[in-house]
Amino acid sequence: MKYISTRGQGGEKGFKDVLLAGLAEDGGLYVPKELPQFSAEKISSLRSLPYNELAFEVIKPFVNGEIEDSILKGLIDDSYASFAHTAVAPMTQIGHNEWIMELFHGPTLAFKDFALQLLGRLLNHVLTERGERAIVLGATSGDTGSAAIEGCRHSDALDIFILHPYQRVSEVQRRQMTSVLDDNVNNIAIHGNFDDCQSMVKESFADQSFLPENTRLVAVNSINWARIMAQVVYYFHAALQVGAPDREVAFSVPTGNFGDIFAGYIAKGMGLPVGKLVVATNTNDILHRFFKDNDYRKQELKHTLSPSMDIMVSSNFERLLFDMQNRDGAALASLMDSFQQTGTLSVSDSAWDDIKVLFNSSRTDNESTCSAIKELFDRTGYLADPHTITGVRALAEVDIPEEMPKVVLSTAHPVKFGEAIEKAGLETPALPHHMADLMEREERYSVLENDLKKLHGFIQEHSKHS
C-alpha cells in the first residue's frame, strides 16, 4: 500500500510518512495509490465481529505492516475502550428500512472521536518510535477540536494548538475544548470564521519556517488520511447489520468538509455494496450546489443552527475531484489553482454525470432544521441534533429505491446544540454523567486576531519545544 498526492508531485509514500505529513508537499491531499479489495465472501466473514475487531480488519491493509499487527490491534482496542456504548456505534431504527447509526458515544459526544482517538495513539506511537516530538495544529468548526484534544492530551510526544472561530461554536463545544488544562493543550479563538482558521492552518503547513528547530507540524484535521481510514470502518459496521453484502445500502451523511462521506466512497471502492451516498448540507451548501448543478462556487458563509457544517470550502472534496480528473495530478492541480483564483469550479459534463450515479444531495435551512427535529421526535421519540437531522430530512428529499436500506450517520449528541433543540420546541437533554459538571469547569483559552504572524508568534511562545 503506497500513497500519492492528489496534485501529482512528491512520489509515493508509506503509511507512517503520510500519517506524520498530513498535507502533501505540493499542497495536495494523500490518497491510496490503489484500494484494498474486499470480496463478498470476505465482507460476509466480518459480520459477527465486534467493532474493534472489525476496525482492525478494515484498517490493517492501509497500514500495510508498517505497524506490527499486535501493536496496531492494541492501539485500536484502546481507542474504542472508553466509548459509552458497548456496541460503539449502535443502530436505531426510525422507520421502515431506515436507521440512524449513533456515532456520538465517544468521550466528546461526536463522530470525530472515532478517528481522533485512534489518530492520537498512532501519532504518539510513531513519534515515540522515531524519538521525535511534534506540534499538532488544527482548526475546528466545533467537534474536531475537542476530539483531537482528547486524543492527544496524554501524549508526551505532542503539543496541540487548536483554532476555533471566536463566539461561533456552541458553549458545550467550546467548554469541551477550553476546560482541558493539560500543559500540552492550547486553545485559540480566532476573530473570524472556520474558513479563516482552516486557511491559517493550511498556510502554516505550507511554510513551517516559523517552527522551533527540530520540530514538525502534524495534522489532525480530515486532510490527514488516517482520519478517513478510521471512518471507513463504520460504513462496513452499518452495512453488515442491514444486509450487506447481499443488499446495497444507502447512506445519508451530514457533511461540511466532505471527509465523513468520502470515507463511504472509499468503502464502496473497497467492495462494500454502497448503493447511494447522500450529501446533507445546511445553507452553506457548496456541496449541494455541486451535486445539483455542477456549481462549486464560494459564497458568503452563514451562521446556522448546525455550526459544525458552517464551512465555505470543503477540504476533502479535492480527493473526489482527483478521481473525477481520472487521477491526473497535473489536471487536478490546475483545477485547484483556478478555483483559488476565481472562487469557482466545475467539471466536465461526463465526469459530473458519472459521479451523480452514486451521489445525491440535499440542503436544510434553519427553519426546516427545527421543524424536522420536532417531527422526528413526535413520530418516533428520537431526539436528533441539528446536524443529524439534515441527514434524516435528506432521505425524504432524494430518490432512493424503497427496497434499499437507508442509514443516517448521526454525528453528535443533541446536548451539544441546546439552542436548536429549544427552538424546535423541545427540552435539551442533560449532559451525560461523565461531563455533568462541564459548565462549572475552569476554562483556559486565548483570543487572537486573524493574523498569521501573531499565530506563529503564539505557537513559538507556548510550545514546549521552544
Coordinates of C-alpha atoms in Angstrom, one line a residue:
M1 CA 0.0 0.0 0.0
K2 CA 1.5 3.3 -1.2
Y3 CA 0.1 6.8 -1.1
I4 CA 0.2 9.6 -3.7
S5 CA -0.7 13.2 -3.7
T6 CA -3.8 14.4 -5.5
R7 CA -1.6 17.1 -7.2
G8 CA 0.8 14.6 -8.7
Q9 CA 4.1 15.6 -7.1
G10 CA 6.4 14.0 -4.5
G11 CA 6.3 10.4 -5.5
E12 CA 4.9 7.5 -3.4
K13 CA 4.9 7.5 0.4
G14 CA 4.3 4.8 3.1
F15 CA 1.7 5.0 5.8
K16 CA 3.9 6.4 8.6
D17 CA 5.2 9.2 6.4
V18 CA 1.6 10.1 5.3
L19 CA 0.4 9.9 8.9
L20 CA 3.0 12.5 10.0
A21 CA 2.8 14.7 6.9
G22 CA -0.9 15.3 6.8
L23 CA -0.9 17.7 3.8
A24 CA 1.3 16.7 0.9
E25 CA 4.4 18.8 0.0
D26 CA 2.7 20.0 -3.2
G27 CA -0.4 21.2 -1.4
G28 CA -2.4 18.2 -2.3
L29 CA -4.0 15.5 -0.2
Y30 CA -2.7 12.0 0.2
V31 CA -4.8 9.1 -1.2
P32 CA -4.0 5.4 -1.6
K33 CA -2.5 4.6 -5.0
E34 CA -4.8 1.6 -5.1
L35 CA -7.6 0.5 -2.7
P36 CA -7.6 -2.9 -0.9
Q37 CA -10.3 -5.1 -2.3
F38 CA -12.8 -7.0 -0.1
S39 CA -14.7 -9.8 -1.8
A40 CA -18.3 -10.6 -0.9
E41 CA -17.0 -13.6 1.0
K42 CA -14.6 -11.5 2.9
I43 CA -17.2 -9.0 3.8
S44 CA -19.6 -11.8 5.0
S45 CA -16.8 -13.2 7.2
L46 CA -16.7 -9.9 9.1
R47 CA -20.4 -9.9 10.1
S48 CA -20.0 -11.3 13.6
L49 CA -17.0 -9.2 14.7
P50 CA -17.3 -6.6 17.5
Y51 CA -16.4 -3.1 16.4
N52 CA -12.8 -3.1 17.5
E53 CA -12.0 -6.3 15.6
L54 CA -13.9 -5.2 12.5
A55 CA -11.8 -2.0 12.7
F56 CA -8.6 -4.0 12.8
E57 CA -9.6 -6.0 9.7
V58 CA -10.6 -2.9 7.7
I59 CA -7.6 -0.7 8.7
K60 CA -4.8 -3.3 8.5
P61 CA -4.4 -3.2 4.7
F62 CA -4.0 0.6 4.8
V63 CA -1.2 0.4 7.4
N64 CA 0.4 -2.4 5.3
G65 CA 2.5 -3.9 8.0
E66 CA 4.4 -0.6 8.9
I67 CA 3.0 -1.0 12.4
E68 CA 3.2 -4.6 13.8
D69 CA -0.3 -6.2 13.8
S70 CA -0.3 -6.8 17.6
I71 CA 0.6 -3.2 18.3
L72 CA -1.9 -1.9 15.8
K73 CA -4.7 -4.0 17.3
G74 CA -3.8 -2.8 20.8
L75 CA -4.0 0.9 19.6
I76 CA -7.4 0.2 18.1
D77 CA -8.7 -1.6 21.2
D78 CA -7.6 1.2 23.4
S79 CA -9.2 3.8 21.1
Y80 CA -12.7 2.4 21.5
A81 CA -12.5 1.0 25.1
S82 CA -13.7 4.3 26.6
F83 CA -16.9 4.6 24.4
A84 CA -20.0 4.7 26.5
H85 CA -21.9 2.1 24.5
T86 CA -20.6 -1.5 24.2
A87 CA -21.8 -1.6 20.5
V88 CA -19.6 1.5 19.9
A89 CA -21.8 2.6 17.0
P90 CA -25.3 1.4 17.8
M91 CA -28.1 1.4 15.3
T92 CA -31.6 2.7 16.0
Q93 CA -34.5 2.1 13.6
I94 CA -36.6 5.2 12.8
G95 CA -38.8 4.0 10.1
H96 CA -39.4 1.2 7.5
N97 CA -35.9 0.3 6.2
E98 CA -34.4 3.5 7.9
W99 CA -31.8 3.5 10.6
I100 CA -29.7 6.0 12.5
M101 CA -26.2 5.0 13.3
E102 CA -25.2 6.7 16.5
L103 CA -21.6 7.9 16.2
F104 CA -21.7 10.1 19.4
H105 CA -20.9 7.6 22.2
G106 CA -17.2 8.5 22.4
P107 CA -15.6 10.8 25.1
T108 CA -16.5 14.1 23.4
L109 CA -20.0 13.0 22.1
A110 CA -19.3 13.4 18.4
F111 CA -18.3 11.2 15.4
K112 CA -14.9 12.8 15.4
D113 CA -13.9 10.5 18.3
F114 CA -13.9 7.5 16.0
A115 CA -10.9 8.8 14.1
L116 CA -9.2 11.1 16.6
Q117 CA -9.0 8.6 19.4
L118 CA -7.0 6.4 17.1
L119 CA -5.1 9.2 15.4
G120 CA -3.7 10.5 18.6
R121 CA -2.5 7.0 19.6
L122 CA -1.0 6.4 16.1
L123 CA 0.9 9.7 16.2
N124 CA 2.2 9.1 19.7
H125 CA 3.4 5.6 18.8
V126 CA 5.2 6.6 15.6
L127 CA 6.8 9.7 17.1
T128 CA 8.0 7.8 20.2
E129 CA 9.3 5.1 18.0
R130 CA 11.3 7.6 16.0
G131 CA 12.4 9.6 19.0
E132 CA 10.6 12.7 17.7
R133 CA 8.2 15.3 19.0
A134 CA 5.7 17.3 17.0
I135 CA 3.1 20.1 17.1
V136 CA -0.5 19.3 16.3
L137 CA -2.1 22.3 14.6
G138 CA -5.8 22.1 13.7
A139 CA -8.9 24.1 13.0
T140 CA -12.3 23.2 14.2
S141 CA -15.9 24.3 13.5
G142 CA -16.9 22.7 16.7
D143 CA -16.3 19.0 17.2
T144 CA -12.9 18.2 15.7
G145 CA -11.1 20.3 18.4
S146 CA -12.4 18.6 21.5
A147 CA -11.9 15.1 19.9
A148 CA -8.4 16.0 18.9
I149 CA -7.5 17.3 22.3
E150 CA -9.0 14.2 24.0
G151 CA -7.0 12.0 21.6
C152 CA -3.7 13.9 22.1
R153 CA -3.8 15.3 25.6
H154 CA -1.9 12.4 27.2
S155 CA 0.8 12.2 24.6
D156 CA 4.3 13.0 25.7
A157 CA 5.4 13.4 22.1
L158 CA 2.9 16.2 21.1
D159 CA 1.9 19.8 21.8
I160 CA -1.5 20.6 20.4
F161 CA -2.8 24.0 19.2
I162 CA -6.5 24.2 18.2
L163 CA -8.1 27.2 16.4
H164 CA -11.8 27.8 16.7
P165 CA -13.8 30.8 15.4
Y166 CA -14.5 33.2 18.3
Q167 CA -18.1 33.0 19.5
R168 CA -19.1 30.8 16.6
V169 CA -19.2 27.4 18.3
S170 CA -21.7 26.2 20.8
E171 CA -21.0 26.7 24.5
V172 CA -20.8 23.0 25.1
Q173 CA -18.4 22.6 22.2
R174 CA -16.2 25.4 23.4
R175 CA -16.1 24.2 27.0
Q176 CA -15.2 20.7 26.0
M177 CA -12.0 22.2 24.5
T178 CA -11.2 25.0 26.8
S179 CA -11.7 23.2 30.1
V180 CA -8.8 20.7 29.2
L181 CA -5.9 22.2 31.2
D182 CA -3.1 19.9 30.4
D183 CA 0.2 21.6 29.8
N184 CA 0.5 20.5 26.1
V185 CA -3.0 21.8 25.2
N186 CA -3.5 25.3 23.7
N187 CA -6.9 26.6 22.6
I188 CA -7.0 29.7 20.4
A189 CA -10.2 31.6 19.5
I190 CA -9.7 33.5 16.2
H191 CA -11.6 36.6 15.2
G192 CA -13.2 35.2 12.0
N193 CA -14.9 32.1 10.7
F194 CA -13.9 28.5 10.4
D195 CA -12.6 29.0 6.9
D196 CA -10.2 31.7 8.3
C197 CA -9.0 29.2 10.9
Q198 CA -8.6 26.5 8.3
S199 CA -6.7 28.8 5.9
M200 CA -4.2 29.7 8.7
V201 CA -3.6 26.0 9.3
K202 CA -3.0 25.3 5.6
E203 CA -0.6 28.3 5.2
S204 CA 1.3 27.1 8.3
F205 CA 1.7 23.7 6.9
A206 CA 2.9 25.1 3.6
D207 CA 5.7 27.2 5.2
Q208 CA 6.9 25.7 8.5
S209 CA 9.9 28.0 8.8
F210 CA 8.4 29.6 11.9
L211 CA 8.7 26.4 13.9
P212 CA 11.3 25.8 16.6
E213 CA 14.3 23.8 15.5
N214 CA 13.8 20.0 15.0
T215 CA 10.0 20.3 15.1
R216 CA 7.4 19.4 12.6
L217 CA 3.7 20.1 12.3
V218 CA 1.3 17.2 12.1
A219 CA -2.4 17.5 11.0
V220 CA -5.4 16.2 12.8
N221 CA -8.0 17.8 10.5
S222 CA -9.6 15.5 8.0
I223 CA -6.8 16.3 5.5
N224 CA -4.9 13.6 7.4
W225 CA -5.5 10.3 5.6
A226 CA -5.7 8.4 8.9
R227 CA -8.9 10.2 9.7
I228 CA -10.6 9.0 6.6
M229 CA -9.2 5.4 7.1
A230 CA -10.7 5.2 10.6
Q231 CA -14.1 6.4 9.3
V232 CA -14.4 3.8 6.6
V233 CA -14.9 1.2 9.4
Y234 CA -18.3 2.3 10.4
Y235 CA -19.7 2.1 6.9
F236 CA -18.8 -1.6 7.0
H237 CA -20.3 -1.8 10.5
A238 CA -23.6 -0.4 9.5
A239 CA -23.9 -2.1 6.1
L240 CA -23.2 -5.6 7.6
Q241 CA -26.1 -5.1 10.1
V242 CA -28.7 -4.2 7.4
G243 CA -27.9 -6.9 4.8
A244 CA -24.5 -6.4 3.2
P245 CA -23.0 -7.9 1.1
D246 CA -26.3 -9.3 -0.2
R247 CA -28.0 -5.9 -0.3
E248 CA -26.9 -2.5 -1.5
V249 CA -27.1 0.2 1.3
A250 CA -27.8 3.9 1.1
F251 CA -26.1 6.3 3.4
S252 CA -27.2 9.9 4.2
V253 CA -24.4 11.9 5.7
P254 CA -24.4 15.4 7.3
T255 CA -21.1 16.9 6.0
G256 CA -19.3 20.2 5.5
N257 CA -15.7 19.2 4.9
F258 CA -16.6 16.1 2.8
G259 CA -14.4 13.8 4.9
D260 CA -17.1 11.7 6.6
I261 CA -18.9 11.0 3.3
F262 CA -15.7 10.5 1.4
A263 CA -15.0 7.5 3.7
G264 CA -18.2 6.0 2.4
Y265 CA -16.9 6.5 -1.2
I266 CA -13.7 4.7 -0.2
A267 CA -15.7 1.8 1.4
K268 CA -17.6 1.4 -1.9
G269 CA -14.2 1.4 -3.7
M270 CA -13.1 -1.5 -1.5
G271 CA -16.1 -3.6 -2.4
L272 CA -18.8 -2.6 0.1
P273 CA -22.2 -2.5 -1.7
V274 CA -22.9 1.2 -1.2
G275 CA -25.9 2.0 -3.5
K276 CA -26.2 5.7 -2.8
L277 CA -24.3 8.4 -0.9
V278 CA -26.5 11.4 0.1
V279 CA -24.6 14.7 0.9
A280 CA -26.7 16.5 3.6
T281 CA -25.8 20.2 4.0
N282 CA -27.2 23.3 5.7
T283 CA -27.5 26.7 4.0
N284 CA -23.7 26.7 3.5
D285 CA -24.4 24.5 0.5
I286 CA -21.4 24.5 -1.8
L287 CA -21.5 20.7 -1.9
H288 CA -25.2 20.6 -2.6
R289 CA -24.9 23.1 -5.4
F290 CA -22.1 21.0 -7.0
F291 CA -24.1 17.8 -7.0
K292 CA -27.3 19.5 -8.1
D293 CA -25.9 21.9 -10.7
N294 CA -22.1 21.2 -11.2
D295 CA -21.6 24.6 -9.5
Y296 CA -18.8 24.6 -6.8
R297 CA -18.7 28.3 -6.1
K298 CA -17.6 30.2 -2.9
Q299 CA -20.4 32.2 -1.3
E300 CA -20.7 34.2 1.9
L301 CA -20.5 32.0 4.9
K302 CA -23.7 31.9 7.0
H303 CA -24.0 31.2 10.8
T304 CA -26.5 28.4 11.2
L305 CA -28.0 26.1 13.9
S306 CA -25.7 23.3 12.7
P307 CA -22.4 25.2 13.1
S308 CA -20.1 22.2 12.5
M309 CA -21.2 22.3 8.9
D310 CA -20.7 26.1 8.6
I311 CA -17.9 25.7 6.0
M312 CA -17.5 27.5 2.8
V313 CA -14.8 25.3 1.1
S314 CA -14.8 21.5 1.7
S315 CA -11.2 20.4 2.2
N316 CA -11.7 16.8 1.3
F317 CA -13.6 17.4 -1.9
E318 CA -10.3 17.6 -3.6
R319 CA -9.9 13.8 -3.1
L320 CA -13.1 13.1 -5.0
L321 CA -12.2 15.7 -7.7
F322 CA -8.9 13.8 -8.2
D323 CA -10.8 10.7 -9.2
M324 CA -13.1 12.8 -11.4
Q325 CA -10.0 14.0 -13.2
N326 CA -9.0 10.4 -13.9
R327 CA -6.4 10.7 -11.2
D328 CA -4.4 13.1 -13.2
G329 CA -2.5 15.2 -10.6
A330 CA -1.5 17.9 -13.1
A331 CA -5.1 18.4 -14.2
L332 CA -6.3 18.5 -10.6
A333 CA -3.6 21.0 -9.6
S334 CA -4.6 23.2 -12.5
L335 CA -8.3 23.0 -11.5
M336 CA -7.5 23.9 -7.8
D337 CA -5.3 26.8 -8.9
S338 CA -8.1 28.1 -11.0
F339 CA -10.5 27.7 -8.1
Q340 CA -8.1 29.6 -5.8
Q341 CA -8.0 32.5 -8.2
T342 CA -11.7 32.6 -9.3
G343 CA -13.6 31.0 -6.3
T344 CA -15.5 28.7 -8.7
L345 CA -15.1 25.4 -10.5
S346 CA -17.0 22.8 -12.4
V347 CA -16.1 19.5 -14.0
S348 CA -16.8 18.0 -17.4
D349 CA -20.4 17.0 -18.0
S350 CA -19.4 13.4 -18.4
A351 CA -17.5 13.3 -15.1
W352 CA -20.4 15.0 -13.3
D353 CA -22.9 12.6 -14.8
D354 CA -20.8 9.6 -13.8
I355 CA -20.4 10.8 -10.1
K356 CA -24.1 11.6 -9.9
V357 CA -24.9 7.9 -10.3
L358 CA -23.6 7.4 -6.7
F359 CA -24.0 10.8 -5.1
N360 CA -27.1 12.9 -4.4
S361 CA -27.6 15.9 -2.1
S362 CA -30.0 17.9 0.0
R363 CA -30.0 21.3 1.7
T364 CA -31.7 22.2 5.0
D365 CA -32.2 25.7 6.3
N366 CA -32.6 26.7 10.0
E367 CA -36.4 26.7 9.9
S368 CA -36.5 23.2 8.3
T369 CA -33.9 22.0 10.8
C370 CA -36.2 22.9 13.8
S371 CA -39.4 21.5 12.2
A372 CA -37.7 18.3 11.2
I373 CA -36.2 17.8 14.8
K374 CA -39.8 18.2 16.2
E375 CA -41.4 16.0 13.5
L376 CA -38.9 13.1 14.1
F377 CA -39.3 13.4 17.9
D378 CA -43.1 13.4 17.7
R379 CA -43.1 10.4 15.3
T380 CA -40.6 8.2 17.0
G381 CA -39.5 9.8 20.3
Y382 CA -36.0 10.1 18.9
L383 CA -34.2 13.4 19.6
A384 CA -31.7 14.2 16.8
D385 CA -29.1 17.0 16.9
P386 CA -29.3 19.7 14.2
H387 CA -26.6 18.1 12.0
T388 CA -28.0 14.6 12.1
I389 CA -31.5 15.9 11.2
T390 CA -30.2 17.2 7.9
G391 CA -29.3 13.6 7.1
V392 CA -32.8 12.4 8.2
R393 CA -34.5 15.1 6.2
A394 CA -32.4 14.3 3.1
L395 CA -33.9 10.9 2.9
A396 CA -37.3 12.4 2.1
E397 CA -35.7 14.8 -0.4
V398 CA -33.9 12.4 -2.7
D399 CA -34.9 9.4 -4.7
I400 CA -33.7 6.1 -3.2
P401 CA -35.2 2.7 -4.1
E402 CA -37.7 1.7 -1.5
E403 CA -36.1 -1.7 -1.0
M404 CA -32.6 -0.3 -0.3
P405 CA -31.8 0.0 3.4
K406 CA -31.1 3.6 4.4
V407 CA -28.7 4.6 7.2
V408 CA -28.3 8.2 8.5
L409 CA -24.9 8.9 10.2
S410 CA -25.7 10.7 13.5
T411 CA -22.8 12.9 14.0
A412 CA -23.3 14.4 17.5
H413 CA -25.2 14.1 20.8
P414 CA -28.2 16.6 20.9
V415 CA -27.0 18.0 24.2
K416 CA -24.2 19.9 22.4
F417 CA -26.8 22.0 20.5
G418 CA -29.3 23.2 23.0
E419 CA -30.3 26.3 21.0
A420 CA -31.6 24.3 18.1
I421 CA -33.4 21.8 20.3
E422 CA -35.1 24.5 22.2
K423 CA -36.0 26.4 19.0
A424 CA -37.6 23.1 17.9
G425 CA -39.9 23.4 21.0
L426 CA -38.2 20.6 22.9
E427 CA -36.1 20.3 26.0
T428 CA -32.3 19.9 25.8
P429 CA -31.3 16.6 27.4
A430 CA -29.0 16.6 30.4
L431 CA -25.2 16.2 29.9
P432 CA -24.0 12.6 30.3
H433 CA -22.8 11.8 33.7
H434 CA -19.1 11.9 32.8
M435 CA -19.4 15.6 31.9
A436 CA -22.3 16.7 34.2
D437 CA -20.1 19.4 35.7
L438 CA -18.8 20.8 32.4
M439 CA -20.4 24.3 32.8
E440 CA -18.6 24.7 36.2
R441 CA -15.1 23.7 35.0
E442 CA -12.3 26.2 34.7
E443 CA -11.7 27.4 31.1
R444 CA -8.4 28.5 29.5
Y445 CA -8.1 29.9 26.0
S446 CA -6.5 32.8 24.2
V447 CA -8.2 35.2 21.7
L448 CA -6.2 36.3 18.6
E449 CA -6.8 38.4 15.6
N450 CA -6.9 36.7 12.2
D451 CA -3.2 37.3 11.7
L452 CA -0.8 34.5 10.7
K453 CA 2.3 36.2 12.2
K454 CA 0.5 36.6 15.5
L455 CA -0.5 32.9 15.5
H456 CA 3.1 31.8 14.7
G457 CA 4.4 34.0 17.5
F458 CA 1.9 32.4 19.9
I459 CA 3.0 28.9 18.9
Q460 CA 6.7 29.8 19.3
E461 CA 6.0 31.2 22.8
H462 CA 3.8 28.4 24.1
S463 CA 5.4 25.4 22.6
K464 CA 7.3 23.2 24.9
H465 CA 9.8 22.7 22.1
S466 CA 10.9 26.3 22.4

